[in-house]
Amino acid sequence: MDGKILIIEDDRELAQMLCMRLSLLGCTVALHTSGHQGLAAVTSDSIDVILTAINLPDLNGFELCRELSARWPEIPVVIMTAFGSMEAAIAAIRAGAYDFITKPFDINLLELVLARAINHRRLQESVKQLSQALERTRSFDELIGESQVMQALFSKLLRIADSEASVLLAGESGSGKELAARAIHKYSRRAQQPLVAINCSAMPESLLESELFGHVKGAFTSAHSDYKGLFLAANGGTLLLDEIGELPLSLQPKLLRVLEDRCVRPLGSTTEKPLDVRVIAITNRDLEAAVAEGTFREDLLYRLNVITVQVPPLRTRGTDILLLAEKYIELYASRQGKNITGMANGTAHKLLAYRWPGNVRELRNAMEHAVTLTNHRKIIPDDLPERILSFRHEPASSAPGLPSPGELVPMAEMMHRYMHHVLAMVGGNRTLAAQILQIDRKTLYRKLHHQHEPESSPSVVFPSLFRA
């Protein structure tokens, strides 16, 4: 045995003998002669098994066992009792003991009981670690998903969390970009420092400048006192710039300078203040297109997207839809005091068939709607919002890019169609499409614009296959 054993026994001669014998077997042994001393010495990670007597000077052994089981249920307790009756055994088990042994005992039998208890503790710990590992594969902080695209997202977020690089989180509205930003902060070395967030589209330009960079008293008519601004409020931590694509063009040079110089000058001030802030920007716009349109500065884009993370839309995440739906059903059922145990199969089919233009935010809304209306133990299709019930999707045989049994096409043509199908499914987002197809973006671009030449003569291929 190599476990850590705590002995609580006021018979010093017996206690010393036990300590010596167990130490020779390789155990680490701690000894206390009263119940209160023993309780004070216990921590969850310091003890593998507790061996305690029944008759102690300050506490009854059964009472002590109940207290130990309540505080540290993961630590097995073995009770030593001088009474070998069935009543004593039942009392020990009811008090929460893992096992008991009667005095005078065979030392070999005691060693066997303790070894079994230590193995039980180790097995419990292994199961706990396995459960935690399994849970980590399904979630990253508040983000949940088992799909390949979400596993790739979790891996990337974890890798970049502890860096100091600026991050641009891109994706459709409602897909979970802010949750991803908060997860990055939580797992970074700045986690104990403030996370300050602002929506760049939520206030007029005149107020936004002051809100970000601060001002001094008298800088403008309503500036009655100094205001340090959000950059300085986030000093040492993280500043989350939501809807960065809506930042007015006139403020973009000042933001760029703050990011480049790592200092900020409040409005009306003549002095600059140093900054130590990590910036995470969020957008649902195509900022490269905004640069081409002249509404977003290219140099600011390059400064913000040192690392770009695409948060996938819900429709590309497969059965993650059901995983999230179950989570929200449980959440709203608890809030509303309803006993709801999940969803019917027909409900699951409806959720998987729907396109979810509002992404996770829309799914959450739909589940709150369903839980509120249902009178059943399970969510049935009729509990869902009408837009989901009335949605009709094309059968797989006629889905874009997939041929019917009467249409035979070369593999290259099939791949060409499938790439266009994936691109359509992700709303034209080439970066995300490339991730799903597991090819780089340049390869995707080249293949999409390659003029496909069929290997067979058109005369042996159905003309309908060459539709646009």
Coordinates of C-alpha atoms in Angstrom, one line a residue:
M1 CA 0.0 0.0 0.0
D2 CA 1.2 3.5 -0.7
G3 CA -1.8 5.5 0.5
K4 CA -2.2 8.4 2.9
I5 CA -4.0 7.3 6.0
L6 CA -5.4 9.4 8.9
I7 CA -5.8 7.4 12.2
I8 CA -8.1 8.8 14.9
E9 CA -7.6 6.7 18.0
D10 CA -7.1 7.6 21.7
D11 CA -5.5 4.3 22.7
R12 CA -1.9 5.4 22.2
E13 CA -0.4 1.9 22.4
L14 CA -2.7 0.6 19.6
A15 CA -2.3 3.8 17.6
Q16 CA 1.5 3.6 17.7
M17 CA 1.4 -0.1 16.6
L18 CA -0.8 0.8 13.7
C19 CA 1.4 3.7 12.6
M20 CA 4.5 1.5 12.7
R21 CA 2.9 -1.4 10.8
L22 CA 1.3 0.8 8.1
S23 CA 4.5 2.9 7.7
L24 CA 6.4 -0.3 7.0
L25 CA 3.9 -1.1 4.3
G26 CA 4.7 2.2 2.5
C27 CA 1.8 4.3 3.8
T28 CA 2.0 7.9 4.9
V29 CA 0.3 7.9 8.3
A30 CA -1.0 10.8 10.4
L31 CA -2.2 10.2 14.0
H32 CA -4.7 12.2 16.1
T33 CA -6.1 11.2 19.5
S34 CA -9.4 13.2 19.4
G35 CA -12.2 13.7 16.9
H36 CA -11.9 17.5 16.7
Q37 CA -8.2 17.2 16.0
G38 CA -8.8 14.7 13.3
L39 CA -11.5 16.8 11.6
A40 CA -9.2 19.8 11.6
A41 CA -6.5 17.8 9.9
V42 CA -8.6 16.6 6.9
T43 CA -8.5 18.1 3.4
S44 CA -9.8 16.4 0.3
D45 CA -6.5 16.0 -1.4
S46 CA -4.4 15.1 1.7
I47 CA -6.1 11.8 2.8
D48 CA -6.9 8.6 1.0
V49 CA -8.7 6.8 3.9
I50 CA -9.6 7.6 7.5
L51 CA -9.4 4.9 10.2
T52 CA -11.3 5.9 13.4
A53 CA -12.3 4.4 16.7
I54 CA -15.8 4.6 18.1
N55 CA -15.0 5.6 21.6
L56 CA -13.2 8.9 21.5
P57 CA -12.8 11.4 24.4
D58 CA -14.7 14.2 22.6
L59 CA -16.8 12.7 19.9
N60 CA -18.7 9.5 19.3
G61 CA -17.2 7.7 16.3
F62 CA -20.5 7.4 14.5
E63 CA -21.1 11.2 14.9
L64 CA -17.5 11.8 13.6
C65 CA -18.2 9.5 10.7
R66 CA -21.4 11.4 9.8
E67 CA -19.5 14.7 9.9
L68 CA -16.6 13.3 7.8
S69 CA -19.1 11.9 5.2
A70 CA -20.9 15.2 5.0
R71 CA -17.8 17.3 4.4
W72 CA -15.7 14.9 2.4
P73 CA -17.9 12.2 0.9
E74 CA -15.1 11.1 -1.5
I75 CA -12.9 9.9 1.4
P76 CA -13.7 6.4 2.7
V77 CA -14.0 6.0 6.5
V78 CA -13.2 2.7 8.2
I79 CA -14.6 2.4 11.8
M80 CA -12.9 0.3 14.5
T81 CA -15.4 -1.0 17.0
A82 CA -15.2 -3.3 20.0
F83 CA -18.7 -4.5 19.3
G84 CA -19.0 -7.2 16.7
S85 CA -22.8 -7.2 16.5
M86 CA -24.9 -6.7 13.4
E87 CA -26.4 -3.6 15.0
A88 CA -22.9 -2.0 15.2
A89 CA -22.2 -2.8 11.5
I90 CA -25.5 -1.3 10.4
A91 CA -24.9 1.8 12.5
A92 CA -21.5 2.3 11.0
I93 CA -22.8 2.0 7.4
R94 CA -25.7 4.3 8.1
A95 CA -23.3 6.8 9.5
G96 CA -21.5 6.8 6.1
A97 CA -18.7 4.4 6.8
Y98 CA -17.1 2.6 3.9
D99 CA -16.4 -0.4 6.1
F100 CA -15.8 -1.5 9.7
I101 CA -13.6 -3.9 11.6
T102 CA -14.1 -5.2 15.2
K103 CA -11.5 -5.2 18.0
P104 CA -9.4 -7.1 18.6
F105 CA -8.7 -7.5 14.9
D106 CA -6.4 -9.5 12.7
I107 CA -3.8 -7.0 11.4
N108 CA -3.8 -8.7 8.0
L109 CA -7.5 -8.3 7.7
L110 CA -7.2 -4.6 8.6
E111 CA -4.6 -4.2 5.9
L112 CA -6.9 -5.8 3.4
V113 CA -9.8 -3.5 4.4
L114 CA -7.6 -0.4 4.1
A115 CA -6.1 -1.5 0.8
R116 CA -9.6 -2.0 -0.6
A117 CA -10.6 1.5 0.7
I118 CA -7.6 3.1 -0.9
N119 CA -8.3 1.4 -4.2
H120 CA -11.9 2.6 -3.9
R121 CA -10.7 6.2 -3.4
R122 CA -8.3 5.9 -6.4
L123 CA -11.1 4.5 -8.6
Q124 CA -13.4 7.4 -7.6
E125 CA -10.7 9.9 -8.5
S126 CA -10.1 8.2 -11.9
V127 CA -13.8 8.3 -12.7
K128 CA -14.0 11.9 -11.6
Q129 CA -11.1 12.9 -13.9
L130 CA -12.5 10.9 -16.8
S131 CA -15.9 12.7 -16.3
Q132 CA -14.1 16.1 -16.3
A133 CA -12.1 15.2 -19.4
L134 CA -15.3 14.1 -21.1
E135 CA -17.1 17.3 -20.1
R136 CA -14.2 19.4 -21.4
T137 CA -14.6 17.7 -24.8
R138 CA -18.2 18.9 -24.9
S139 CA -17.6 22.5 -23.7
F140 CA -15.2 25.3 -23.4
D141 CA -16.4 27.5 -20.5
E142 CA -20.0 28.4 -21.6
L143 CA -19.6 27.2 -25.2
I144 CA -21.0 23.8 -25.8
G145 CA -20.6 21.4 -28.7
E146 CA -19.4 17.9 -29.8
S147 CA -19.3 18.7 -33.5
Q148 CA -16.0 18.7 -35.4
V149 CA -16.1 22.4 -36.0
M150 CA -16.7 23.2 -32.3
Q151 CA -13.9 20.9 -31.2
A152 CA -11.6 22.7 -33.6
L153 CA -12.9 26.0 -32.1
F154 CA -12.2 24.9 -28.5
S155 CA -8.7 23.8 -29.4
K156 CA -7.9 27.1 -31.1
L157 CA -9.4 29.2 -28.3
L158 CA -7.3 27.3 -25.7
R159 CA -4.1 27.8 -27.7
I160 CA -4.6 31.5 -28.1
A161 CA -6.0 32.3 -24.6
D162 CA -2.7 32.8 -22.9
S163 CA -1.1 34.9 -25.7
E164 CA -1.1 38.7 -25.8
A165 CA -2.1 38.9 -29.4
S166 CA -5.1 40.9 -30.5
V167 CA -8.0 38.6 -31.6
L168 CA -10.8 39.2 -34.1
L169 CA -13.8 37.0 -33.6
A170 CA -15.9 36.8 -36.7
G171 CA -19.2 35.0 -37.3
E172 CA -22.9 35.5 -37.8
S173 CA -25.1 37.3 -35.2
G174 CA -26.1 35.1 -32.3
S175 CA -23.5 32.4 -33.0
G176 CA -21.7 32.8 -29.6
K177 CA -18.8 35.2 -30.4
E178 CA -19.1 37.1 -27.1
L179 CA -19.0 33.8 -25.2
A180 CA -15.9 32.9 -27.0
A181 CA -14.3 36.2 -26.1
R182 CA -15.2 35.8 -22.5
A183 CA -13.7 32.3 -22.5
I184 CA -10.4 33.6 -24.0
H185 CA -10.2 36.1 -21.1
K186 CA -11.1 33.5 -18.5
Y187 CA -8.3 31.2 -19.5
S188 CA -5.7 33.9 -20.0
R189 CA -3.1 35.2 -17.6
R190 CA -5.3 38.3 -17.3
A191 CA -8.3 36.4 -15.9
Q192 CA -8.0 38.1 -12.5
Q193 CA -8.0 41.5 -14.1
P194 CA -11.1 43.3 -15.5
L195 CA -12.9 42.4 -18.7
V196 CA -14.6 45.5 -20.0
A197 CA -17.0 45.3 -23.0
I198 CA -18.5 48.0 -25.2
N199 CA -20.8 47.7 -28.3
C200 CA -19.4 50.2 -30.9
S201 CA -22.8 50.5 -32.5
A202 CA -24.7 51.3 -29.3
M203 CA -23.9 55.0 -29.0
P204 CA -23.4 58.1 -31.2
E205 CA -19.9 59.0 -32.3
S206 CA -19.5 62.0 -30.0
L207 CA -20.2 59.9 -26.9
L208 CA -18.3 56.8 -28.1
E209 CA -15.0 58.7 -28.4
S210 CA -15.3 59.9 -24.8
E211 CA -16.4 56.4 -23.6
L212 CA -13.4 54.7 -25.1
F213 CA -10.6 57.2 -24.5
G214 CA -11.9 59.2 -21.6
H215 CA -11.9 63.0 -21.1
V216 CA -10.8 65.6 -18.6
K217 CA -13.1 68.1 -16.9
G218 CA -14.1 70.9 -19.3
A219 CA -13.1 69.0 -22.5
F220 CA -16.6 69.7 -23.8
T221 CA -19.8 71.4 -22.5
S222 CA -21.1 68.4 -20.4
A223 CA -17.7 67.3 -19.1
H224 CA -18.2 68.3 -15.5
S225 CA -15.5 65.9 -14.2
D226 CA -12.7 63.7 -15.3
Y227 CA -13.6 60.3 -16.8
K228 CA -10.9 57.8 -17.5
G229 CA -12.6 55.9 -20.2
L230 CA -12.9 52.1 -20.9
F231 CA -9.3 51.6 -22.1
L232 CA -8.0 52.8 -18.8
A233 CA -10.8 50.9 -16.9
A234 CA -9.6 47.7 -18.6
N235 CA -5.9 48.4 -17.8
G236 CA -4.2 45.1 -17.0
G237 CA -7.1 43.2 -18.4
T238 CA -9.1 42.8 -21.6
L239 CA -11.1 45.2 -23.6
L240 CA -13.9 43.7 -25.7
L241 CA -14.9 45.8 -28.7
D242 CA -18.2 44.4 -30.0
E243 CA -19.5 45.3 -33.5
I244 CA -16.1 46.7 -34.4
G245 CA -17.2 47.0 -38.0
E246 CA -19.6 49.8 -36.9
L247 CA -16.8 52.0 -35.5
P248 CA -17.1 55.4 -37.2
L249 CA -14.3 55.9 -39.8
S250 CA -13.3 59.1 -38.0
L251 CA -12.5 57.2 -34.8
Q252 CA -10.5 54.4 -36.4
P253 CA -7.2 56.3 -36.7
K254 CA -7.3 57.1 -33.0
L255 CA -8.0 53.5 -32.1
L256 CA -5.2 52.4 -34.3
R257 CA -2.8 54.8 -32.6
V258 CA -3.8 53.6 -29.1
L259 CA -3.2 50.0 -30.2
E260 CA 0.1 50.8 -31.8
D261 CA 1.5 53.1 -29.1
R262 CA -0.1 51.3 -26.1
C263 CA -1.0 54.6 -24.5
V264 CA -4.1 56.8 -24.5
R265 CA -4.7 60.5 -24.3
P266 CA -8.2 61.5 -22.9
L267 CA -10.1 64.2 -24.7
G268 CA -8.9 67.6 -23.7
S269 CA -5.7 66.3 -22.1
T270 CA -2.2 67.1 -23.1
T271 CA -0.6 64.0 -21.5
E272 CA -0.7 60.3 -22.5
K273 CA -1.3 57.5 -20.1
P274 CA 0.4 54.1 -20.6
L275 CA -1.8 51.0 -21.3
D276 CA -1.5 47.3 -20.8
V277 CA -4.7 46.0 -22.4
R278 CA -5.4 43.1 -24.6
V279 CA -8.0 43.8 -27.3
I280 CA -10.6 41.3 -28.5
A281 CA -12.8 42.6 -31.4
I282 CA -16.1 41.1 -32.5
T283 CA -17.8 41.5 -35.9
N284 CA -20.5 39.9 -37.9
R285 CA -19.5 41.9 -41.0
D286 CA -17.0 41.0 -43.7
L287 CA -14.3 43.5 -42.8
E288 CA -12.3 42.8 -45.9
A289 CA -15.3 43.8 -47.9
A290 CA -15.6 46.9 -45.7
V291 CA -12.0 47.8 -46.5
A292 CA -12.7 47.5 -50.2
E293 CA -15.8 49.7 -49.7
G294 CA -13.7 52.3 -47.9
T295 CA -15.7 52.1 -44.6
F296 CA -12.9 50.3 -42.6
R297 CA -9.2 51.1 -42.5
E298 CA -7.0 48.3 -43.8
D299 CA -4.2 49.1 -41.3
L300 CA -6.6 48.9 -38.4
L301 CA -7.9 45.5 -39.7
Y302 CA -4.4 44.2 -39.8
R303 CA -3.8 45.4 -36.2
L304 CA -6.9 43.8 -34.9
N305 CA -6.8 40.5 -36.7
V306 CA -3.4 39.3 -35.6
I307 CA -5.4 36.1 -34.8
T308 CA -8.8 35.6 -36.5
V309 CA -11.3 33.1 -35.2
Q310 CA -14.4 32.1 -37.1
V311 CA -17.3 31.1 -34.8
P312 CA -19.4 28.6 -36.9
P313 CA -23.1 29.2 -37.4
L314 CA -25.5 26.8 -35.7
R315 CA -26.7 25.1 -38.9
T316 CA -23.2 23.7 -39.5
R317 CA -23.0 22.1 -36.1
G318 CA -25.2 19.0 -36.6
T319 CA -26.5 17.4 -33.4
D320 CA -25.0 20.2 -31.3
I321 CA -28.4 21.7 -31.9
L322 CA -30.0 19.0 -29.7
L323 CA -27.3 19.3 -27.1
L324 CA -28.0 23.0 -26.7
A325 CA -31.7 22.5 -26.9
E326 CA -31.6 20.1 -24.0
K327 CA -29.5 22.5 -22.0
Y328 CA -32.0 25.3 -22.5
I329 CA -35.0 23.1 -21.8
E330 CA -33.4 22.2 -18.4
L331 CA -32.6 25.9 -17.7
Y332 CA -36.1 27.2 -18.4
A333 CA -37.9 24.3 -16.9
S334 CA -36.0 24.9 -13.7
R335 CA -36.7 28.6 -13.8
Q336 CA -40.4 28.0 -14.4
G337 CA -40.7 25.2 -11.9
K338 CA -41.8 22.6 -14.6
N339 CA -41.0 18.9 -14.6
I340 CA -39.8 18.5 -18.2
T341 CA -37.5 15.6 -19.1
G342 CA -36.4 16.5 -22.6
M343 CA -38.0 16.5 -26.1
A344 CA -39.9 14.1 -28.3
N345 CA -38.3 12.5 -31.4
G346 CA -40.5 14.6 -33.7
T347 CA -39.3 17.8 -31.9
A348 CA -35.7 16.8 -32.5
H349 CA -36.3 16.2 -36.2
K350 CA -37.9 19.7 -36.5
L351 CA -34.9 21.3 -34.8
L352 CA -32.4 19.5 -37.0
A353 CA -34.2 20.4 -40.2
Y354 CA -34.5 24.1 -39.4
R355 CA -31.9 26.5 -40.8
W356 CA -31.5 28.7 -37.6
P357 CA -30.8 32.1 -39.2
G358 CA -30.6 33.6 -35.7
N359 CA -28.2 30.9 -34.5
V360 CA -27.8 29.9 -30.8
R361 CA -29.7 33.1 -29.7
E362 CA -32.7 32.0 -31.8
L363 CA -32.5 28.4 -30.4
R364 CA -32.5 29.7 -26.9
N365 CA -35.5 31.9 -27.6
A366 CA -37.3 28.9 -29.2
M367 CA -36.7 26.7 -26.2
E368 CA -38.0 29.3 -23.7
H369 CA -41.1 29.6 -25.9
A370 CA -41.6 25.8 -25.9
V371 CA -41.1 25.4 -22.2
T372 CA -43.5 28.2 -21.4
L373 CA -46.3 26.8 -23.6
T374 CA -45.9 23.1 -23.0
N375 CA -48.3 21.0 -20.8
H376 CA -46.3 17.8 -21.4
R377 CA -43.4 16.0 -19.7
K378 CA -41.5 16.3 -23.0
I379 CA -41.4 19.1 -25.5
I380 CA -43.5 18.1 -28.5
P381 CA -43.4 19.7 -32.0
D382 CA -46.5 21.8 -31.4
D383 CA -44.8 23.6 -28.6
L384 CA -42.2 25.1 -31.0
P385 CA -42.6 28.5 -32.6
E386 CA -44.6 28.6 -35.8
R387 CA -41.6 29.5 -38.0
I388 CA -39.9 26.2 -37.1
L389 CA -43.1 24.2 -37.5
S390 CA -43.8 25.6 -40.9
F391 CA -40.2 25.4 -42.2
R392 CA -39.9 23.0 -45.2
H393 CA -36.5 21.7 -46.3
E394 CA -35.7 20.0 -49.6
P395 CA -35.1 16.2 -49.3
A396 CA -31.6 15.0 -49.4
S397 CA -31.9 13.6 -53.0
S398 CA -32.6 17.1 -54.4
A399 CA -30.4 19.2 -52.0
P400 CA -28.1 21.6 -53.8
G401 CA -25.0 19.9 -55.2
L402 CA -26.3 16.3 -54.7
P403 CA -27.4 14.3 -57.8
S404 CA -30.5 12.1 -58.0
P405 CA -30.1 8.4 -58.6
G406 CA -30.6 9.0 -62.4
E407 CA -27.8 11.5 -62.6
L408 CA -24.2 10.2 -62.7
V409 CA -21.3 12.7 -62.5
P410 CA -17.5 12.5 -62.4
M411 CA -16.0 12.7 -58.9
A412 CA -14.4 16.1 -59.7
E413 CA -17.8 17.5 -60.6
M414 CA -19.3 16.1 -57.4
M415 CA -16.5 17.7 -55.3
H416 CA -17.0 21.0 -57.2
R417 CA -20.7 21.0 -56.4
Y418 CA -20.1 20.0 -52.8
M419 CA -17.7 22.9 -52.2
H420 CA -20.4 25.3 -53.5
H421 CA -23.0 23.6 -51.3
V422 CA -20.8 24.0 -48.1
L423 CA -20.1 27.6 -49.1
A424 CA -23.8 28.3 -49.4
M425 CA -24.5 26.6 -46.0
V426 CA -22.0 28.9 -44.2
G427 CA -23.3 32.1 -45.9
G428 CA -20.4 32.6 -48.2
N429 CA -17.8 32.6 -45.5
R430 CA -14.8 31.1 -47.3
T431 CA -12.6 30.8 -44.2
L432 CA -15.2 28.7 -42.4
A433 CA -16.0 26.6 -45.5
A434 CA -12.3 25.8 -45.8
Q435 CA -12.2 24.7 -42.2
I436 CA -15.1 22.4 -42.7
L437 CA -13.6 21.0 -46.0
Q438 CA -10.2 20.7 -44.2
I439 CA -8.4 22.5 -46.9
D440 CA -6.7 25.9 -46.8
R441 CA -8.4 29.0 -48.1
K442 CA -6.2 29.5 -51.1
T443 CA -6.9 25.9 -52.2
L444 CA -10.7 26.5 -51.8
Y445 CA -10.4 29.7 -53.8
R446 CA -8.5 28.0 -56.6
K447 CA -10.9 25.1 -56.8
L448 CA -14.0 27.3 -56.8
H449 CA -12.6 29.4 -59.7
H450 CA -11.2 26.5 -61.7
Q451 CA -13.0 25.9 -64.9
H452 CA -13.9 22.3 -64.5
E453 CA -13.4 20.2 -67.6
P454 CA -15.2 16.9 -67.5
E455 CA -13.1 13.9 -68.5
S456 CA -16.0 12.3 -70.4
S457 CA -17.5 13.7 -73.6
P458 CA -20.6 15.8 -73.0
S459 CA -22.4 13.4 -75.3
V460 CA -22.4 10.6 -72.7
V461 CA -23.3 12.9 -69.7
F462 CA -26.8 14.2 -69.1
P463 CA -27.0 17.9 -70.3
S464 CA -28.9 18.7 -67.1
L465 CA -25.7 18.1 -65.1
F466 CA -24.1 21.3 -66.5
R467 CA -26.7 23.7 -65.1
A468 CA -25.2 26.7 -63.3

